[in-house]
């Protein structure tokens, strides 16, 4: 490289050109990978709704399923999943959020905190079918709930709690430490600080985390398989209140995920569009719960600024 | 939170007794450890009421640690062990019967970066009262309005904020925010105000005005201020404490310390030869 160059030192040498070329390749490769993320989403949604289009209608949503689900609508499974989400939320949100607050705001760094942390991590790694078996043992049998909405909701709650604790901790940790310092130095207790300053500024993150996780879990089949889901239920939905709230807490219930599992594979002569109809409604329900919670988050966020 | 116990705990009252030779803060042989790391070594110091005392010294010498131990806020930052005694208004604050919320009500703190709470200007001022007063005793709206007005007047913030009390405190300029952070301590009628580099986030004008404010406040409070700014220590404080490696090297009236330091080390630091 000792030979004098005719070029100005700022023009790229051949080594520089190789570097720049590699930079471009690396960048575009990663861009393609990132873009690939939207392909399955679009493919799933478009394909599902295309295949389901023959049955999708208002009456499909609000009618009860016909015999074996070969005809009729999906009102009962839809309501089952909806109330499963709601019941699980009521069980898991208080416990998960309170535990998350304790771990983030109070817990000293000692063996107990570390043990709780490890429990949370381990619980998150347990496969959902194992949660289902636990639910059968703990809630259905031992606590004598029977196969019921409440037993299934408890199972979903146990399954989702690690993610909810983690989401709560992350949302709390995002609140600047300086707010807490300001409160403590005026003699506010930790609870006063948490209640008046930390929680109002993290509630958006906490709520979104909780709702997203519970709706995701409620879309799963395994945890409700043995704990309360039924292929069909005998419920007369002719009265309006029975139509809106078809299940009691100790009833077996129909759910979209389990209904899909049944109609997709278990029943001979099932019309194709009935299978896709269930899948389309399930995904639409979960996407709309997600959108609502994201809208809620941005609304809550727009009200805080620091 | 009983108001009668509060007044017993603060015998000096809002107006410091004339000519009482009593020290505001008196520490004896304070050793402080973060885990195994010793941050303070045998600190014994007497801080007088109604003056501004600056803590100076190079980074990591324990100024902020000492400041934070005056309202025991250190203990919120993890595994801290303190030995020795720190008497404030004649009471060892490490005694078992000391209530930390009460202590911190009497010994407030102002931080390096202004940290107004993400609520309205009005609510920032009465936040302390709210956390120390049972709801029924908090007073009527009119009383609270008066408290807010007088606190904001004392920090010369009333004129600029009186028409926007409902605005978020974070919409104020940094200088105004810092004044607000001082003002929100006042309704609690503190005895001591601790300041951890209160001007370091401000521009020159802001520094001047906040220093003026602090200087006015000294008449009613004991003010202890950590500063890295030699000029500020010289201008704004009545006494200076020079610390190095967790020890107090020299404590003297400001003029004396800057003109005639007793210790070679102090002289070297204030001349800017290290630190």
Coordinates of C-alpha atoms in Angstrom, one line a residue:
Chain A
X1 CA 0.0 0.0 0.0
X2 CA 3.1 2.2 -0.1
X3 CA 2.6 3.2 -3.7
X4 CA 1.3 6.7 -4.1
X5 CA -2.4 6.9 -5.1
X6 CA -3.7 9.1 -7.8
X7 CA -7.1 9.2 -6.1
X8 CA -8.1 11.7 -3.4
X9 CA -7.9 10.1 0.0
X10 CA -11.7 10.5 0.5
X11 CA -12.6 8.3 -2.5
X12 CA -13.4 4.7 -1.5
X13 CA -10.6 2.2 -1.9
X14 CA -11.4 -1.3 -3.1
X15 CA -11.4 -2.5 0.6
X16 CA -13.9 0.3 1.4
X17 CA -16.1 -0.6 -1.5
X18 CA -16.3 -4.2 -0.2
X19 CA -17.1 -2.9 3.3
X20 CA -19.9 -0.8 2.0
X21 CA -21.3 -3.6 -0.2
X22 CA -21.4 -5.9 2.9
X23 CA -23.1 -3.2 4.9
X24 CA -25.8 -3.1 2.2
X25 CA -26.2 -6.9 2.1
X26 CA -26.4 -7.2 5.8
X27 CA -28.9 -4.4 6.1
X28 CA -31.2 -5.7 3.4
X29 CA -31.1 -9.3 4.7
X30 CA -32.3 -8.1 8.0
X31 CA -35.0 -5.9 6.4
X32 CA -36.3 -8.9 4.5
X33 CA -36.4 -10.9 7.8
X34 CA -38.3 -8.1 9.4
X35 CA -40.7 -7.8 6.5
X36 CA -41.3 -11.6 6.6
X37 CA -43.0 -11.1 10.0
X38 CA -46.1 -9.6 8.4
X39 CA -46.4 -12.4 5.8
X40 CA -47.9 -15.0 8.1
X41 CA -50.2 -12.5 9.7
X42 CA -51.6 -11.4 6.4
X43 CA -51.7 -14.9 5.0
X44 CA -53.6 -16.3 8.0
X45 CA -56.1 -13.6 8.1
X46 CA -56.8 -13.4 4.3
X47 CA -56.9 -17.2 3.9
X48 CA -59.2 -17.7 7.0
X49 CA -61.6 -15.0 6.0
X50 CA -61.7 -16.1 2.4
X51 CA -62.5 -19.7 3.3
X52 CA -65.0 -18.6 5.9
X53 CA -66.7 -16.1 3.8
X54 CA -69.7 -18.3 2.8
X55 CA -70.8 -18.6 6.4
X56 CA -69.8 -15.3 7.9
X57 CA -72.9 -13.3 8.6
X58 CA -74.6 -11.6 11.5
X59 CA -76.8 -14.6 12.1
X60 CA -73.7 -16.9 12.1
X61 CA -72.4 -14.8 15.1
X62 CA -75.6 -14.7 17.1
X63 CA -77.1 -18.1 16.3
X64 CA -76.5 -21.1 18.6
X65 CA -74.7 -24.0 17.0
X66 CA -76.8 -26.7 15.3
X67 CA -76.3 -30.4 15.9
X68 CA -72.6 -31.4 16.0
X69 CA -71.8 -27.8 14.9
X70 CA -72.5 -28.7 11.3
X71 CA -75.0 -25.9 10.9
X72 CA -76.1 -22.8 12.8
X73 CA -73.9 -20.2 14.4
X74 CA -71.3 -19.9 17.1
X75 CA -72.9 -17.7 19.7
X76 CA -72.5 -20.1 22.6
X77 CA -68.8 -20.8 22.0
X78 CA -68.2 -17.1 21.4
X79 CA -69.8 -16.2 24.7
X80 CA -68.0 -19.1 26.4
X81 CA -64.6 -17.7 25.4
X82 CA -65.6 -14.1 26.2
X83 CA -66.7 -15.1 29.7
X84 CA -63.6 -17.3 30.1
X85 CA -61.4 -14.2 29.4
X86 CA -63.5 -12.1 31.7
X87 CA -63.5 -14.6 34.6
X88 CA -59.8 -15.3 34.3
X89 CA -59.1 -11.5 34.3
X90 CA -60.9 -11.1 37.5
X91 CA -58.9 -13.9 39.1
X92 CA -55.5 -13.2 37.8
X93 CA -55.4 -9.4 37.6
X94 CA -55.5 -8.7 41.3
X95 CA -53.0 -11.4 42.3
X96 CA -50.6 -10.8 39.4
X97 CA -50.7 -7.0 39.7
X98 CA -50.3 -7.1 43.5
X99 CA -47.4 -9.6 43.3
X100 CA -45.8 -7.5 40.5
X101 CA -46.0 -4.4 42.7
X102 CA -44.5 -6.2 45.6
X103 CA -41.6 -7.6 43.6
X104 CA -40.9 -4.3 41.9
X105 CA -41.5 -1.7 44.7
X106 CA -40.9 -3.5 48.0
X107 CA -39.0 -6.8 47.7
X108 CA -35.6 -6.7 49.2
X109 CA -32.9 -8.6 47.4
X110 CA -33.0 -11.8 49.5
X111 CA -33.5 -15.5 49.1
X112 CA -37.3 -15.2 49.3
X113 CA -37.4 -12.7 46.4
X114 CA -35.0 -14.8 44.4
X115 CA -37.2 -17.9 45.1
X116 CA -40.3 -16.0 43.9
X117 CA -38.5 -14.9 40.8
X118 CA -37.4 -18.5 40.0
X119 CA -41.0 -19.7 40.6
X120 CA -42.3 -17.2 38.1
X121 CA -39.7 -18.1 35.5
X122 CA -40.4 -21.9 36.0
X123 CA -44.1 -21.4 35.9
X124 CA -43.8 -19.6 32.6
X125 CA -42.0 -22.6 31.1
X126 CA -44.7 -25.1 32.0
X127 CA -46.4 -26.4 28.9
X128 CA -50.1 -25.6 28.7
X129 CA -51.2 -29.3 28.7
X130 CA -49.4 -29.7 32.0
X131 CA -51.3 -26.7 33.3
X132 CA -54.5 -28.5 32.2
X133 CA -53.6 -31.6 34.2
X134 CA -52.8 -29.4 37.2
X135 CA -56.2 -27.7 36.7
X136 CA -58.0 -31.0 36.7
X137 CA -56.3 -32.1 39.9
X138 CA -56.3 -28.8 41.8
X139 CA -59.5 -27.1 40.8
X140 CA -61.8 -29.7 39.2
X141 CA -61.1 -32.5 41.7
X142 CA -59.5 -31.2 44.9
X143 CA -61.4 -27.9 45.2
X144 CA -64.5 -29.7 43.9
X145 CA -65.3 -27.1 41.3
X146 CA -66.1 -29.8 38.8
X147 CA -65.6 -29.3 35.1
X148 CA -66.8 -25.7 34.9
X149 CA -66.2 -22.2 33.7
X150 CA -64.6 -21.3 37.1
X151 CA -62.2 -24.2 37.0
X152 CA -61.1 -23.4 33.5
X153 CA -60.7 -19.7 34.4
X154 CA -58.6 -20.7 37.4
X155 CA -56.4 -22.8 35.2
X156 CA -55.9 -20.0 32.7
X157 CA -55.1 -17.7 35.6
X158 CA -52.3 -20.0 36.9
X159 CA -51.0 -20.3 33.4
X160 CA -51.0 -16.5 32.7
X161 CA -49.8 -15.3 36.0
X162 CA -46.0 -15.3 35.3
X163 CA -46.4 -13.2 32.2
X164 CA -48.7 -10.8 34.1
X165 CA -46.3 -10.4 37.0
X166 CA -43.5 -9.8 34.5
X167 CA -45.6 -7.3 32.5
X168 CA -46.5 -5.5 35.7
X169 CA -42.9 -5.3 36.9
X170 CA -41.8 -3.9 33.5
X171 CA -44.5 -1.3 33.5
X172 CA -43.6 -0.2 37.0
X173 CA -39.9 -0.2 36.3
X174 CA -40.6 2.3 33.4
X175 CA -41.7 4.9 35.9
X176 CA -38.7 7.1 36.6
X177 CA -37.0 6.6 40.0
X178 CA -36.9 10.3 40.5
X179 CA -40.7 10.4 41.1
X180 CA -40.4 7.9 43.9
X181 CA -37.4 9.8 45.4
X182 CA -39.5 13.0 45.4
X183 CA -42.3 11.2 47.3
X184 CA -40.2 9.4 49.8
X185 CA -38.3 12.6 50.6
X186 CA -41.6 14.3 51.6
X187 CA -42.3 11.4 53.9
X188 CA -44.8 9.5 51.7
X189 CA -44.8 5.8 52.4
X190 CA -44.1 3.3 49.6
X191 CA -47.8 2.6 49.4
X192 CA -48.8 6.2 49.1
X193 CA -46.1 6.6 46.5
X194 CA -47.3 3.6 44.5
X195 CA -50.9 4.5 44.7
X196 CA -50.7 8.2 43.9
X197 CA -47.8 8.4 41.5
X198 CA -46.3 5.1 40.3
X199 CA -49.6 3.2 39.5
X200 CA -51.4 6.0 37.7
X201 CA -48.3 6.3 35.4
X202 CA -48.0 2.6 34.7
X203 CA -51.6 1.5 34.6
X204 CA -51.6 1.6 30.8
X205 CA -48.8 -0.8 30.5
X206 CA -50.1 -3.1 33.2
X207 CA -53.6 -3.3 31.8
X208 CA -52.4 -3.9 28.2
X209 CA -50.1 -6.7 29.4
X210 CA -52.9 -8.3 31.4
X211 CA -55.5 -8.2 28.7
X212 CA -53.2 -9.3 25.9
X213 CA -51.9 -12.3 27.9
X214 CA -55.3 -13.5 29.1
X215 CA -56.9 -13.2 25.7
X216 CA -54.0 -15.1 24.2
X217 CA -54.3 -17.9 26.8
X218 CA -58.0 -18.1 26.4
X219 CA -57.5 -18.8 22.7
X220 CA -55.7 -22.0 23.7
X221 CA -57.4 -25.4 23.8
X222 CA -55.2 -27.4 26.2
X223 CA -55.9 -25.6 29.4
X224 CA -59.7 -25.8 29.1
X225 CA -59.7 -29.3 27.5
X226 CA -60.3 -31.2 30.7
X227 CA -61.3 -28.4 33.0
X228 CA -64.6 -27.3 31.7
X229 CA -65.0 -27.0 27.9
X230 CA -67.8 -29.0 26.4
X231 CA -68.5 -30.1 22.8
X232 CA -72.1 -29.0 23.3
X233 CA -74.2 -27.7 26.0
X234 CA -78.0 -27.8 26.5
X235 CA -78.8 -24.2 27.2
X236 CA -82.1 -22.6 26.2
X237 CA -81.1 -19.1 25.0
X238 CA -84.6 -17.9 24.1
X239 CA -84.7 -15.3 26.9
X240 CA -82.4 -12.3 26.5
X241 CA -80.5 -12.6 29.7
X242 CA -79.8 -16.2 29.1
X243 CA -78.7 -15.2 25.6
X244 CA -76.3 -12.6 27.0
X245 CA -75.0 -14.6 29.9
X246 CA -75.5 -18.3 28.9
X247 CA -73.2 -19.8 31.6
X248 CA -73.0 -19.8 35.3
X249 CA -69.6 -20.1 36.9
X250 CA -70.1 -23.8 37.7
X251 CA -71.5 -24.7 34.2
X252 CA -69.6 -26.5 31.6
X253 CA -69.2 -24.2 28.7
X254 CA -68.5 -24.1 25.0
X255 CA -65.4 -22.2 23.8
X256 CA -64.2 -21.2 20.4
X257 CA -60.9 -22.9 20.6
X258 CA -62.4 -26.2 21.8
X259 CA -65.2 -25.9 19.3
X260 CA -62.7 -25.4 16.5
X261 CA -60.8 -28.5 17.7
X262 CA -64.0 -30.5 17.5
X263 CA -65.4 -29.3 14.2
X264 CA -62.0 -29.3 12.4
X265 CA -61.2 -32.9 12.8
X266 CA -63.5 -34.9 15.1
X267 CA -66.8 -34.9 13.2
X268 CA -67.3 -36.6 9.9
X269 CA -68.9 -34.7 7.1
X270 CA -68.3 -31.3 8.5
X271 CA -68.8 -28.5 5.9
X272 CA -65.4 -26.8 5.2
X273 CA -66.7 -23.3 5.7
X274 CA -68.0 -24.2 9.2
X275 CA -64.4 -25.0 10.3
X276 CA -63.0 -21.8 8.9
X277 CA -65.9 -19.8 10.3
X278 CA -65.0 -20.8 13.8
X279 CA -61.3 -20.0 13.2
X280 CA -62.1 -16.7 11.7
X281 CA -64.3 -15.6 14.6
X282 CA -61.7 -16.8 17.1
X283 CA -59.0 -14.7 15.6
X284 CA -61.3 -11.8 15.1
X285 CA -62.3 -11.9 18.8
X286 CA -58.7 -12.0 19.9
X287 CA -57.6 -9.3 17.5
X288 CA -60.4 -7.1 18.6
X289 CA -59.6 -7.6 22.3
X290 CA -56.0 -6.7 21.4
X291 CA -57.1 -3.6 19.5
X292 CA -59.3 -2.5 22.4
X293 CA -56.4 -2.9 24.9
X294 CA -54.0 -1.1 22.6
X295 CA -56.5 1.7 22.2
X296 CA -56.9 1.8 25.9
X297 CA -53.2 2.0 26.3
X298 CA -52.7 4.9 23.9
X299 CA -55.6 6.8 25.5
X300 CA -54.2 6.3 29.0
X301 CA -50.8 7.3 27.7
X302 CA -52.0 10.5 26.1
X303 CA -53.1 11.6 29.5
X304 CA -49.6 11.3 31.1
X305 CA -46.5 13.2 30.2
X306 CA -43.3 13.7 32.0
Chain B
X1 CA -49.5 11.3 62.0
X2 CA -51.1 12.6 65.2
X3 CA -50.6 16.4 65.2
X4 CA -49.8 16.6 68.9
X5 CA -46.9 14.2 68.6
X6 CA -45.7 16.1 65.7
X7 CA -45.3 19.3 67.6
X8 CA -43.6 17.5 70.4
X9 CA -41.1 16.0 68.0
X10 CA -40.2 19.4 66.7
X11 CA -39.7 21.4 69.9
X12 CA -37.8 24.2 68.0
X13 CA -41.0 25.1 66.1
X14 CA -41.1 27.1 62.9
X15 CA -39.2 30.0 64.3
X16 CA -35.8 28.9 65.7
X17 CA -35.3 30.1 69.3
X18 CA -33.1 33.2 69.5
X19 CA -29.6 32.6 70.7
X20 CA -30.2 28.9 71.4
X21 CA -26.7 27.5 71.1
X22 CA -28.3 24.3 70.0
X23 CA -27.1 22.7 66.8
X24 CA -29.5 21.7 64.1
X25 CA -27.7 18.6 63.1
X26 CA -25.1 16.9 65.3
X27 CA -23.4 13.7 64.1
X28 CA -21.1 11.6 66.2
X29 CA -18.8 8.9 64.8
X30 CA -21.0 8.0 61.9
X31 CA -19.7 5.0 59.9
X32 CA -21.8 4.1 56.9
X33 CA -21.6 0.9 54.8
X34 CA -23.2 0.0 51.5
X35 CA -22.9 -3.8 51.9
X36 CA -19.2 -4.3 52.6
X37 CA -18.1 -1.0 51.2
X38 CA -17.5 1.7 53.8
X39 CA -18.6 5.1 52.5
X40 CA -18.3 7.2 55.6
X41 CA -15.6 7.0 58.3
X42 CA -16.2 8.4 61.8
X43 CA -18.1 11.5 60.7
X44 CA -18.6 13.9 63.6
X45 CA -20.0 17.3 62.6
X46 CA -22.2 20.0 64.0
X47 CA -24.4 21.9 61.6
X48 CA -25.9 25.2 62.7
X49 CA -29.4 26.3 62.2
X50 CA -30.4 29.2 59.9
X51 CA -27.3 29.2 57.8
X52 CA -26.3 27.5 54.6
X53 CA -23.7 24.8 55.0
X54 CA -22.1 23.5 51.8
X55 CA -20.6 20.0 51.5
X56 CA -17.7 20.1 49.1
X57 CA -15.2 17.6 47.9
X58 CA -14.3 15.4 44.9
X59 CA -16.8 12.9 43.4
X60 CA -17.3 9.8 45.4
X61 CA -16.1 11.3 48.7
X62 CA -19.4 10.7 50.5
X63 CA -21.1 14.2 50.3
X64 CA -24.4 12.8 49.0
X65 CA -24.2 9.8 51.2
X66 CA -23.9 12.0 54.3
X67 CA -26.6 14.3 53.0
X68 CA -29.0 11.3 52.5
X69 CA -28.3 9.9 55.9
X70 CA -29.7 13.1 57.4
X71 CA -33.2 11.9 56.5
X72 CA -32.4 8.2 56.3
X73 CA -33.4 8.1 52.7
X74 CA -30.2 6.1 52.1
X75 CA -32.0 3.1 53.4
X76 CA -34.3 3.1 50.4
X77 CA -31.3 2.5 48.1
X78 CA -30.5 -1.0 49.3
X79 CA -28.3 -2.6 51.9
X80 CA -27.1 0.2 54.1
X81 CA -25.7 -0.1 57.6
X82 CA -25.1 3.0 59.7
X83 CA -23.3 3.2 63.0
X84 CA -23.0 6.2 65.3
X85 CA -25.6 8.9 66.1
X86 CA -27.1 11.6 64.1
X87 CA -29.1 14.0 66.2
X88 CA -31.5 16.4 64.6
X89 CA -33.2 18.9 66.9
X90 CA -31.8 17.0 69.8
X91 CA -33.2 13.6 68.8
X92 CA -31.1 10.7 67.5
X93 CA -32.8 9.8 64.2
X94 CA -31.6 6.2 64.5
X95 CA -33.6 5.7 67.7
X96 CA -36.2 3.0 67.4
X97 CA -39.1 5.3 68.1
X98 CA -38.4 7.6 65.1
X99 CA -41.0 7.4 62.4
X100 CA -39.4 7.7 59.0
X101 CA -42.3 9.6 57.4
X102 CA -42.3 12.1 60.2
X103 CA -38.5 12.5 60.0
X104 CA -38.7 13.1 56.2
X105 CA -41.5 15.6 56.7
X106 CA -39.1 17.6 58.9
X107 CA -36.1 17.0 56.8
X108 CA -36.9 17.6 53.1
X109 CA -34.7 17.2 50.1
X110 CA -34.2 18.9 46.8
X111 CA -32.5 17.0 44.0
X112 CA -29.9 17.6 41.3
X113 CA -32.4 17.3 38.5
X114 CA -35.7 19.0 39.3
X115 CA -38.2 16.1 39.8
X116 CA -41.7 17.6 40.0
X117 CA -44.3 14.9 40.2
X118 CA -46.3 14.2 37.0
X119 CA -49.4 15.9 38.4
X120 CA -50.6 19.5 38.4
X121 CA -48.6 22.4 39.9
X122 CA -51.3 22.7 42.6
X123 CA -51.2 19.0 43.5
X124 CA -47.4 19.1 43.7
X125 CA -47.5 21.7 46.4
X126 CA -50.1 19.9 48.5
X127 CA -48.8 16.4 47.8
X128 CA -46.8 16.3 51.1
X129 CA -49.8 17.6 53.1
X130 CA -52.0 15.0 51.5
X131 CA -49.7 12.2 52.5
X132 CA -49.4 13.4 56.1
X133 CA -52.9 14.5 56.9
X134 CA -56.0 12.2 57.3
X135 CA -58.5 13.1 54.6
X136 CA -61.1 14.8 56.9
X137 CA -58.5 17.1 58.4
X138 CA -57.0 18.2 55.2
X139 CA -58.9 21.4 55.3
X140 CA -61.3 23.1 52.9
X141 CA -60.5 24.0 49.3
X142 CA -60.0 27.6 50.4
X143 CA -57.4 26.7 53.0
X144 CA -55.5 24.6 50.5
X145 CA -55.7 27.4 47.9
X146 CA -54.1 29.7 50.5
X147 CA -51.4 27.2 51.3
X148 CA -50.5 26.8 47.6
X149 CA -50.5 30.5 47.1
X150 CA -48.2 31.2 50.0
X151 CA -45.8 28.4 49.1
X152 CA -45.6 29.6 45.5
X153 CA -45.1 33.2 46.6
X154 CA -42.2 32.2 48.8
X155 CA -40.3 30.9 45.8
X156 CA -41.4 33.7 43.6
X157 CA -43.4 31.4 41.4
X158 CA -46.9 32.7 42.1
X159 CA -47.0 35.4 39.4
X160 CA -46.1 33.0 36.6
X161 CA -48.2 30.1 37.8
X162 CA -51.3 31.6 39.3
X163 CA -53.3 31.2 36.1
X164 CA -52.0 27.7 35.3
X165 CA -52.2 25.9 38.6
X166 CA -54.0 23.0 37.0
X167 CA -51.2 22.6 34.4
X168 CA -48.8 19.7 34.7
X169 CA -45.7 20.7 36.7
X170 CA -43.6 19.2 34.0
X171 CA -44.6 22.0 31.6
X172 CA -42.6 24.5 33.7
X173 CA -39.0 25.5 32.8
X174 CA -36.3 23.7 34.6
X175 CA -35.7 26.7 36.9
X176 CA -39.4 27.0 37.7
X177 CA -39.5 23.2 38.3
X178 CA -36.6 23.4 40.8
X179 CA -38.3 26.3 42.6
X180 CA -41.5 24.2 42.7
X181 CA -39.5 21.3 44.2
X182 CA -38.5 23.7 47.0
X183 CA -42.0 25.1 47.3
X184 CA -43.6 21.8 47.8
X185 CA -41.5 21.2 50.9
X186 CA -42.8 24.4 52.6
X187 CA -46.3 23.4 53.5
X188 CA -44.8 20.6 55.6
X189 CA -43.0 23.2 57.7
X190 CA -39.7 21.4 57.6
X191 CA -36.8 22.2 59.9
X192 CA -34.0 21.2 57.6
X193 CA -33.8 21.3 53.8
X194 CA -31.2 19.1 52.2
X195 CA -30.1 20.1 48.7
X196 CA -28.1 17.8 46.4
X197 CA -26.5 20.0 43.8
X198 CA -29.7 22.0 43.4
X199 CA -28.5 24.2 40.6
X200 CA -26.4 21.8 38.5
X201 CA -29.2 21.3 35.9
X202 CA -29.8 25.1 35.5
X203 CA -28.4 27.8 33.3
X204 CA -26.5 30.7 34.7
X205 CA -29.6 32.9 35.2
X206 CA -31.4 30.1 36.8
X207 CA -28.5 29.4 39.2
X208 CA -28.5 33.0 40.2
X209 CA -32.2 33.2 41.0
X210 CA -32.3 29.8 42.8
X211 CA -29.3 30.8 44.9
X212 CA -31.1 34.0 45.8
X213 CA -34.1 32.0 46.8
X214 CA -32.0 29.6 48.9
X215 CA -30.3 32.5 50.6
X216 CA -33.7 34.0 51.6
X217 CA -34.9 30.6 52.9
X218 CA -31.9 30.2 55.3
X219 CA -33.6 32.6 57.7
X220 CA -36.1 30.0 58.6
X221 CA -34.5 26.7 57.8
X222 CA -31.3 24.8 58.2
X223 CA -29.9 24.3 54.7
X224 CA -27.3 21.7 53.9
X225 CA -26.2 21.8 50.2
X226 CA -23.9 19.5 48.3
X227 CA -22.2 21.3 45.5
X228 CA -19.4 20.6 43.0
X229 CA -19.3 24.2 42.1
X230 CA -16.6 26.0 44.0
X231 CA -17.9 29.4 43.0
X232 CA -21.3 28.5 44.4
X233 CA -19.9 27.2 47.6
X234 CA -18.1 30.5 48.0
X235 CA -21.0 32.7 47.0
X236 CA -23.9 31.0 48.5
X237 CA -22.8 29.3 51.8
X238 CA -22.0 30.5 55.2
X239 CA -20.0 27.4 56.2
X240 CA -18.3 24.8 54.2
X241 CA -17.4 21.2 55.0
X242 CA -14.7 19.7 52.9
X243 CA -14.8 15.9 52.6
X244 CA -12.4 13.4 51.1
X245 CA -12.7 9.6 50.9
X246 CA -15.6 9.4 53.4
X247 CA -14.0 11.6 56.0
X248 CA -14.5 15.2 57.1
X249 CA -11.2 17.0 56.5
X250 CA -12.2 20.5 57.4
X251 CA -15.3 22.4 58.6
X252 CA -15.1 26.2 58.7
X253 CA -16.8 29.4 57.9
X254 CA -16.8 29.8 54.1
X255 CA -14.4 32.8 53.9
X256 CA -12.0 31.2 56.3
X257 CA -12.0 27.9 54.5
X258 CA -11.4 29.5 51.1
X259 CA -8.8 32.1 52.3
X260 CA -7.0 30.3 55.0
X261 CA -7.6 26.5 54.8
X262 CA -6.1 24.7 57.8
X263 CA -5.5 21.5 55.9
X264 CA -3.1 21.2 53.0
X265 CA -5.6 18.8 51.3
X266 CA -8.4 21.4 51.4
X267 CA -6.1 24.0 50.0
X268 CA -5.1 21.8 47.1
X269 CA -8.8 21.0 46.3
X270 CA -10.0 24.5 46.4
X271 CA -7.1 25.6 44.2
X272 CA -8.3 23.0 41.7
X273 CA -5.2 20.9 41.9
X274 CA -7.2 17.7 42.0
X275 CA -10.9 16.5 42.1

